[in-house]
Amino acid sequence: LVHQRFKFRRPLLAGGAAFTLGYVLGRNADITRGMALSSAEGALRGAVDGASLFWLIAGSMELEFDEGGWRNDIGLRPDTYTRLLLASTMLFSMGEYALGMWYADHYGLTGGEARMLGVGSTLGYGVMLELALTIFMGLDSFAPPVIRVMPAMLLAGGAGGLFLGHFANRWDHYTEGDASLIQSFSAITSFFPPSIALAAKTDDARVYPGLFLAGTISGAVGGYFLLKGLDFSNMDAFIIGLGTAAGGLTTTGIAFLATMETKQYETLGVAASLGTLAGFGLMYYVYYDRGLRQAQEREASSWNLQLNPAGMVTALSGGRSVAPRTEEDLRILRETPPSPVVSFEYHW
């Protein structure tokens, strides 16, 4: 009985200890938004990478209900397999958490840049998963070498998505709100083509992940062009998201009432997809001028021209002596900082 109680308390104790350790280590640290978001994205990415790498090495992750454990290709006991899988996931998550924070600190990432790296890796995982399902759907997905191809594709997708996010940050300026909207738009468009196939009662199982793949890529590309030259805040993205959800719920409710007698509920997916697209489009139209204005204000604030009154006075009074003649002149020269007449700054 005591062992069972401790078994259920261990996750609570571990969570409390992790929170306390994080608080003690970070309470006096100068943590920026970029560091916080980059570390959080790194922790999630590390969990996927750790599980995928162990899957790649150990083989099958098919659950054998008769034996009560995971079947694998390297002869591990089921309990050992599970523990090593969790250990790999945890260690990679911790490692990429620390790496993400260091990277953001070292390169001075903003919150928007950190979020774009996270969005890129998430899209990379999603695209590769959809591609793998399109290829291997209907086959024995747990048979070698298929079982090792899928985690390899996930790892490649995450790495490729990181590079895509890095180059996207170089192509344009993104805020945290921009990154969230690109991710949301990609998710919306990914569900639209499969909903049409579902309404058409398509039987080929590989059609659905293929359509998900096409929708995800289309949404990512479309989101990039929709948000190019615009800056949206987190609150803007949140309100646009609410409008998007409202549109989907409205059309879903109307379609449900219309199909109560015909029982053609497979059309609800199309209605929900059309509603979310319409809601997003309407809110984007409403907030377009705001996003454009905020981008223009940011670009205007990048230029900074200042006139220095102290420098003007120094220039008009003949300036400072070029060569000090006495020790007192040398002391004054050392203690008096130079006073430029004009200073010009440009931030990029």
PDB file of N, CA, C and O in Angstrom, residues 89-130:
ATOM      1  N   THR A  89      13.573  10.382 -24.332  1.00  0.00           N
ATOM      2  CA  THR A  89      12.691  11.538 -24.523  1.00  0.00           C
ATOM      3  C   THR A  89      13.006  12.644 -23.535  1.00  0.00           C
ATOM      4  O   THR A  89      13.112  13.829 -23.905  1.00  0.00           O
ATOM      5  N   MET A  90      13.195  12.287 -22.272  1.00  0.00           N
ATOM      6  CA  MET A  90      13.450  13.286 -21.228  1.00  0.00           C
ATOM      7  C   MET A  90      14.800  13.961 -21.416  1.00  0.00           C
ATOM      8  O   MET A  90      14.920  15.194 -21.332  1.00  0.00           O
ATOM      9  N   LEU A  91      15.848  13.175 -21.697  1.00  0.00           N
ATOM     10  CA  LEU A  91      17.190  13.746 -21.820  1.00  0.00           C
ATOM     11  C   LEU A  91      17.295  14.665 -23.027  1.00  0.00           C
ATOM     12  O   LEU A  91      17.904  15.741 -22.943  1.00  0.00           O
ATOM     13  N   PHE A  92      16.725  14.266 -24.148  1.00  0.00           N
ATOM     14  CA  PHE A  92      16.767  15.140 -25.323  1.00  0.00           C
ATOM     15  C   PHE A  92      15.939  16.399 -25.093  1.00  0.00           C
ATOM     16  O   PHE A  92      16.303  17.483 -25.568  1.00  0.00           O
ATOM     17  N   SER A  93      14.830  16.267 -24.389  1.00  0.00           N
ATOM     18  CA  SER A  93      14.020  17.440 -24.088  1.00  0.00           C
ATOM     19  C   SER A  93      14.795  18.435 -23.220  1.00  0.00           C
ATOM     20  O   SER A  93      14.804  19.637 -23.489  1.00  0.00           O
ATOM     21  N   MET A  94      15.462  17.932 -22.200  1.00  0.00           N
ATOM     22  CA  MET A  94      16.267  18.795 -21.337  1.00  0.00           C
ATOM     23  C   MET A  94      17.429  19.412 -22.109  1.00  0.00           C
ATOM     24  O   MET A  94      17.744  20.601 -21.957  1.00  0.00           O
ATOM     25  N   GLY A  95      18.078  18.603 -22.957  1.00  0.00           N
ATOM     26  CA  GLY A  95      19.215  19.108 -23.714  1.00  0.00           C
ATOM     27  C   GLY A  95      18.833  20.195 -24.693  1.00  0.00           C
ATOM     28  O   GLY A  95      19.507  21.234 -24.783  1.00  0.00           O
ATOM     29  N   GLU A  96      17.752  20.005 -25.435  1.00  0.00           N
ATOM     30  CA  GLU A  96      17.341  21.011 -26.403  1.00  0.00           C
ATOM     31  C   GLU A  96      16.694  22.221 -25.727  1.00  0.00           C
ATOM     32  O   GLU A  96      16.670  23.309 -26.301  1.00  0.00           O
ATOM     33  N   TYR A  97      16.182  22.034 -24.522  1.00  0.00           N
ATOM     34  CA  TYR A  97      15.722  23.178 -23.724  1.00  0.00           C
ATOM     35  C   TYR A  97      16.893  24.104 -23.438  1.00  0.00           C
ATOM     36  O   TYR A  97      16.820  25.324 -23.674  1.00  0.00           O
ATOM     37  N   ALA A  98      17.993  23.531 -22.923  1.00  0.00           N
ATOM     38  CA  ALA A  98      19.176  24.335 -22.617  1.00  0.00           C
ATOM     39  C   ALA A  98      19.797  24.907 -23.886  1.00  0.00           C
ATOM     40  O   ALA A  98      20.227  26.068 -23.916  1.00  0.00           O
ATOM     41  N   LEU A  99      19.835  24.106 -24.953  1.00  0.00           N
ATOM     42  CA  LEU A  99      20.409  24.582 -26.214  1.00  0.00           C
ATOM     43  C   LEU A  99      19.597  25.735 -26.792  1.00  0.00           C
ATOM     44  O   LEU A  99      20.166  26.704 -27.310  1.00  0.00           O
ATOM     45  N   GLY A 100      18.275  25.640 -26.703  1.00  0.00           N
ATOM     46  CA  GLY A 100      17.440  26.715 -27.210  1.00  0.00           C
ATOM     47  C   GLY A 100      17.646  28.016 -26.457  1.00  0.00           C
ATOM     48  O   GLY A 100      17.713  29.092 -27.052  1.00  0.00           O
ATOM     49  N   MET A 101      17.778  27.932 -25.127  1.00  0.00           N
ATOM     50  CA  MET A 101      18.007  29.143 -24.347  1.00  0.00           C
ATOM     51  C   MET A 101      19.372  29.749 -24.656  1.00  0.00           C
ATOM     52  O   MET A 101      19.503  30.970 -24.804  1.00  0.00           O
ATOM     53  N   TRP A 102      20.404  28.894 -24.778  1.00  0.00           N
ATOM     54  CA  TRP A 102      21.745  29.401 -25.111  1.00  0.00           C
ATOM     55  C   TRP A 102      21.749  30.046 -26.491  1.00  0.00           C
ATOM     56  O   TRP A 102      22.334  31.117 -26.682  1.00  0.00           O
ATOM     57  N   TYR A 103      21.109  29.413 -27.460  1.00  0.00           N
ATOM     58  CA  TYR A 103      21.109  29.935 -28.824  1.00  0.00           C
ATOM     59  C   TYR A 103      20.429  31.300 -28.886  1.00  0.00           C
ATOM     60  O   TYR A 103      20.932  32.226 -29.537  1.00  0.00           O
ATOM     61  N   ALA A 104      19.295  31.427 -28.213  1.00  0.00           N
ATOM     62  CA  ALA A 104      18.580  32.709 -28.217  1.00  0.00           C
ATOM     63  C   ALA A 104      19.383  33.789 -27.526  1.00  0.00           C
ATOM     64  O   ALA A 104      19.395  34.947 -27.959  1.00  0.00           O
ATOM     65  N   ASP A 105      20.073  33.435 -26.444  1.00  0.00           N
ATOM     66  CA  ASP A 105      20.895  34.403 -25.728  1.00  0.00           C
ATOM     67  C   ASP A 105      22.112  34.799 -26.549  1.00  0.00           C
ATOM     68  O   ASP A 105      22.480  35.974 -26.622  1.00  0.00           O
ATOM     69  N   HIS A 106      22.753  33.820 -27.175  1.00  0.00           N
ATOM     70  CA  HIS A 106      23.992  34.075 -27.919  1.00  0.00           C
ATOM     71  C   HIS A 106      23.740  34.932 -29.155  1.00  0.00           C
ATOM     72  O   HIS A 106      24.542  35.819 -29.482  1.00  0.00           O
ATOM     73  N   TYR A 107      22.638  34.674 -29.849  1.00  0.00           N
ATOM     74  CA  TYR A 107      22.361  35.390 -31.095  1.00  0.00           C
ATOM     75  C   TYR A 107      21.311  36.488 -30.923  1.00  0.00           C
ATOM     76  O   TYR A 107      20.919  37.122 -31.904  1.00  0.00           O
ATOM     77  N   GLY A 108      20.857  36.722 -29.694  1.00  0.00           N
ATOM     78  CA  GLY A 108      19.932  37.812 -29.430  1.00  0.00           C
ATOM     79  C   GLY A 108      18.596  37.676 -30.140  1.00  0.00           C
ATOM     80  O   GLY A 108      18.087  38.658 -30.708  1.00  0.00           O
ATOM     81  N   LEU A 109      18.009  36.493 -30.122  1.00  0.00           N
ATOM     82  CA  LEU A 109      16.736  36.289 -30.816  1.00  0.00           C
ATOM     83  C   LEU A 109      15.612  37.057 -30.141  1.00  0.00           C
ATOM     84  O   LEU A 109      15.543  37.130 -28.914  1.00  0.00           O
ATOM     85  N   THR A 110      14.741  37.615 -30.938  1.00  0.00           N
ATOM     86  CA  THR A 110      13.517  38.220 -30.413  1.00  0.00           C
ATOM     87  C   THR A 110      12.479  37.117 -30.210  1.00  0.00           C
ATOM     88  O   THR A 110      12.657  35.969 -30.639  1.00  0.00           O
ATOM     89  N   GLY A 111      11.368  37.478 -29.574  1.00  0.00           N
ATOM     90  CA  GLY A 111      10.303  36.500 -29.389  1.00  0.00           C
ATOM     91  C   GLY A 111       9.748  35.995 -30.714  1.00  0.00           C
ATOM     92  O   GLY A 111       9.451  34.811 -30.867  1.00  0.00           O
ATOM     93  N   GLY A 112       9.605  36.892 -31.682  1.00  0.00           N
ATOM     94  CA  GLY A 112       9.091  36.495 -32.987  1.00  0.00           C
ATOM     95  C   GLY A 112      10.031  35.549 -33.717  1.00  0.00           C
ATOM     96  O   GLY A 112       9.596  34.581 -34.343  1.00  0.00           O
ATOM     97  N   GLU A 113      11.328  35.820 -33.648  1.00  0.00           N
ATOM     98  CA  GLU A 113      12.298  34.936 -34.305  1.00  0.00           C
ATOM     99  C   GLU A 113      12.305  33.553 -33.661  1.00  0.00           C
ATOM    100  O   GLU A 113      12.388  32.533 -34.358  1.00  0.00           O
ATOM    101  N   ALA A 114      12.222  33.507 -32.335  1.00  0.00           N
ATOM    102  CA  ALA A 114      12.180  32.216 -31.646  1.00  0.00           C
ATOM    103  C   ALA A 114      10.918  31.441 -32.021  1.00  0.00           C
ATOM    104  O   ALA A 114      10.960  30.222 -32.236  1.00  0.00           O
ATOM    105  N   ARG A 115       9.789  32.132 -32.116  1.00  0.00           N
ATOM    106  CA  ARG A 115       8.544  31.458 -32.479  1.00  0.00           C
ATOM    107  C   ARG A 115       8.588  30.941 -33.915  1.00  0.00           C
ATOM    108  O   ARG A 115       8.063  29.865 -34.212  1.00  0.00           O
ATOM    109  N   MET A 116       9.244  31.673 -34.820  1.00  0.00           N
ATOM    110  CA  MET A 116       9.334  31.220 -36.198  1.00  0.00           C
ATOM    111  C   MET A 116      10.163  29.949 -36.303  1.00  0.00           C
ATOM    112  O   MET A 116       9.862  29.065 -37.115  1.00  0.00           O
ATOM    113  N   LEU A 117      11.208  29.827 -35.488  1.00  0.00           N
ATOM    114  CA  LEU A 117      11.978  28.588 -35.470  1.00  0.00           C
ATOM    115  C   LEU A 117      11.100  27.430 -34.996  1.00  0.00           C
ATOM    116  O   LEU A 117      11.160  26.321 -35.548  1.00  0.00           O
ATOM    117  N   GLY A 118      10.288  27.683 -33.974  1.00  0.00           N
ATOM    118  CA  GLY A 118       9.380  26.648 -33.485  1.00  0.00           C
ATOM    119  C   GLY A 118       8.317  26.282 -34.497  1.00  0.00           C
ATOM    120  O   GLY A 118       8.000  25.101 -34.686  1.00  0.00           O
ATOM    121  N   VAL A 119       7.759  27.281 -35.170  1.00  0.00           N
ATOM    122  CA  VAL A 119       6.741  27.013 -36.195  1.00  0.00           C
ATOM    123  C   VAL A 119       7.359  26.215 -37.341  1.00  0.00           C
ATOM    124  O   VAL A 119       6.749  25.271 -37.869  1.00  0.00           O
ATOM    125  N   GLY A 120       8.586  26.579 -37.729  1.00  0.00           N
ATOM    126  CA  GLY A 120       9.251  25.852 -38.804  1.00  0.00           C
ATOM    127  C   GLY A 120       9.462  24.387 -38.476  1.00  0.00           C
ATOM    128  O   GLY A 120       9.187  23.504 -39.301  1.00  0.00           O
ATOM    129  N   SER A 121       9.944  24.098 -37.249  1.00  0.00           N
ATOM    130  CA  SER A 121      10.174  22.700 -36.872  1.00  0.00           C
ATOM    131  C   SER A 121       8.852  21.932 -36.761  1.00  0.00           C
ATOM    132  O   SER A 121       8.771  20.769 -37.175  1.00  0.00           O
ATOM    133  N   THR A 122       7.810  22.581 -36.242  1.00  0.00           N
ATOM    134  CA  THR A 122       6.500  21.917 -36.151  1.00  0.00           C
ATOM    135  C   THR A 122       5.959  21.572 -37.531  1.00  0.00           C
ATOM    136  O   THR A 122       5.444  20.466 -37.761  1.00  0.00           O
ATOM    137  N   LEU A 123       6.073  22.505 -38.473  1.00  0.00           N
ATOM    138  CA  LEU A 123       5.635  22.231 -39.839  1.00  0.00           C
ATOM    139  C   LEU A 123       6.478  21.124 -40.464  1.00  0.00           C
ATOM    140  O   LEU A 123       5.960  20.291 -41.218  1.00  0.00           O
ATOM    141  N   GLY A 124       7.779  21.107 -40.145  1.00  0.00           N
ATOM    142  CA  GLY A 124       8.634  20.052 -40.679  1.00  0.00           C
ATOM    143  C   GLY A 124       8.215  18.678 -40.197  1.00  0.00           C
ATOM    144  O   GLY A 124       8.142  17.718 -40.983  1.00  0.00           O
ATOM    145  N   TYR A 125       7.937  18.568 -38.890  1.00  0.00           N
ATOM    146  CA  TYR A 125       7.451  17.288 -38.364  1.00  0.00           C
ATOM    147  C   TYR A 125       6.137  16.884 -39.024  1.00  0.00           C
ATOM    148  O   TYR A 125       5.939  15.727 -39.420  1.00  0.00           O
ATOM    149  N   GLY A 126       5.216  17.839 -39.133  1.00  0.00           N
ATOM    150  CA  GLY A 126       3.910  17.537 -39.694  1.00  0.00           C
ATOM    151  C   GLY A 126       3.984  17.106 -41.150  1.00  0.00           C
ATOM    152  O   GLY A 126       3.339  16.135 -41.559  1.00  0.00           O
ATOM    153  N   VAL A 127       4.782  17.821 -41.946  1.00  0.00           N
ATOM    154  CA  VAL A 127       4.906  17.493 -43.368  1.00  0.00           C
ATOM    155  C   VAL A 127       5.500  16.104 -43.557  1.00  0.00           C
ATOM    156  O   VAL A 127       5.021  15.297 -44.370  1.00  0.00           O
ATOM    157  N   MET A 128       6.548  15.790 -42.790  1.00  0.00           N
ATOM    158  CA  MET A 128       7.173  14.476 -42.939  1.00  0.00           C
ATOM    159  C   MET A 128       6.270  13.347 -42.440  1.00  0.00           C
ATOM    160  O   MET A 128       6.254  12.257 -43.016  1.00  0.00           O
ATOM    161  N   LEU A 129       5.522  13.593 -41.376  1.00  0.00           N
ATOM    162  CA  LEU A 129       4.587  12.575 -40.898  1.00  0.00           C
ATOM    163  C   LEU A 129       3.501  12.308 -41.931  1.00  0.00           C
ATOM    164  O   LEU A 129       3.153  11.155 -42.211  1.00  0.00           O
ATOM    165  N   GLU A 130       2.966  13.375 -42.517  1.00  0.00           N
ATOM    166  CA  GLU A 130       1.934  13.217 -43.539  1.00  0.00           C
ATOM    167  C   GLU A 130       2.486  12.524 -44.783  1.00  0.00           C
ATOM    168  O   GLU A 130       1.815  11.689 -45.399  1.00  0.00           O
TER     169      GLU A 130
END
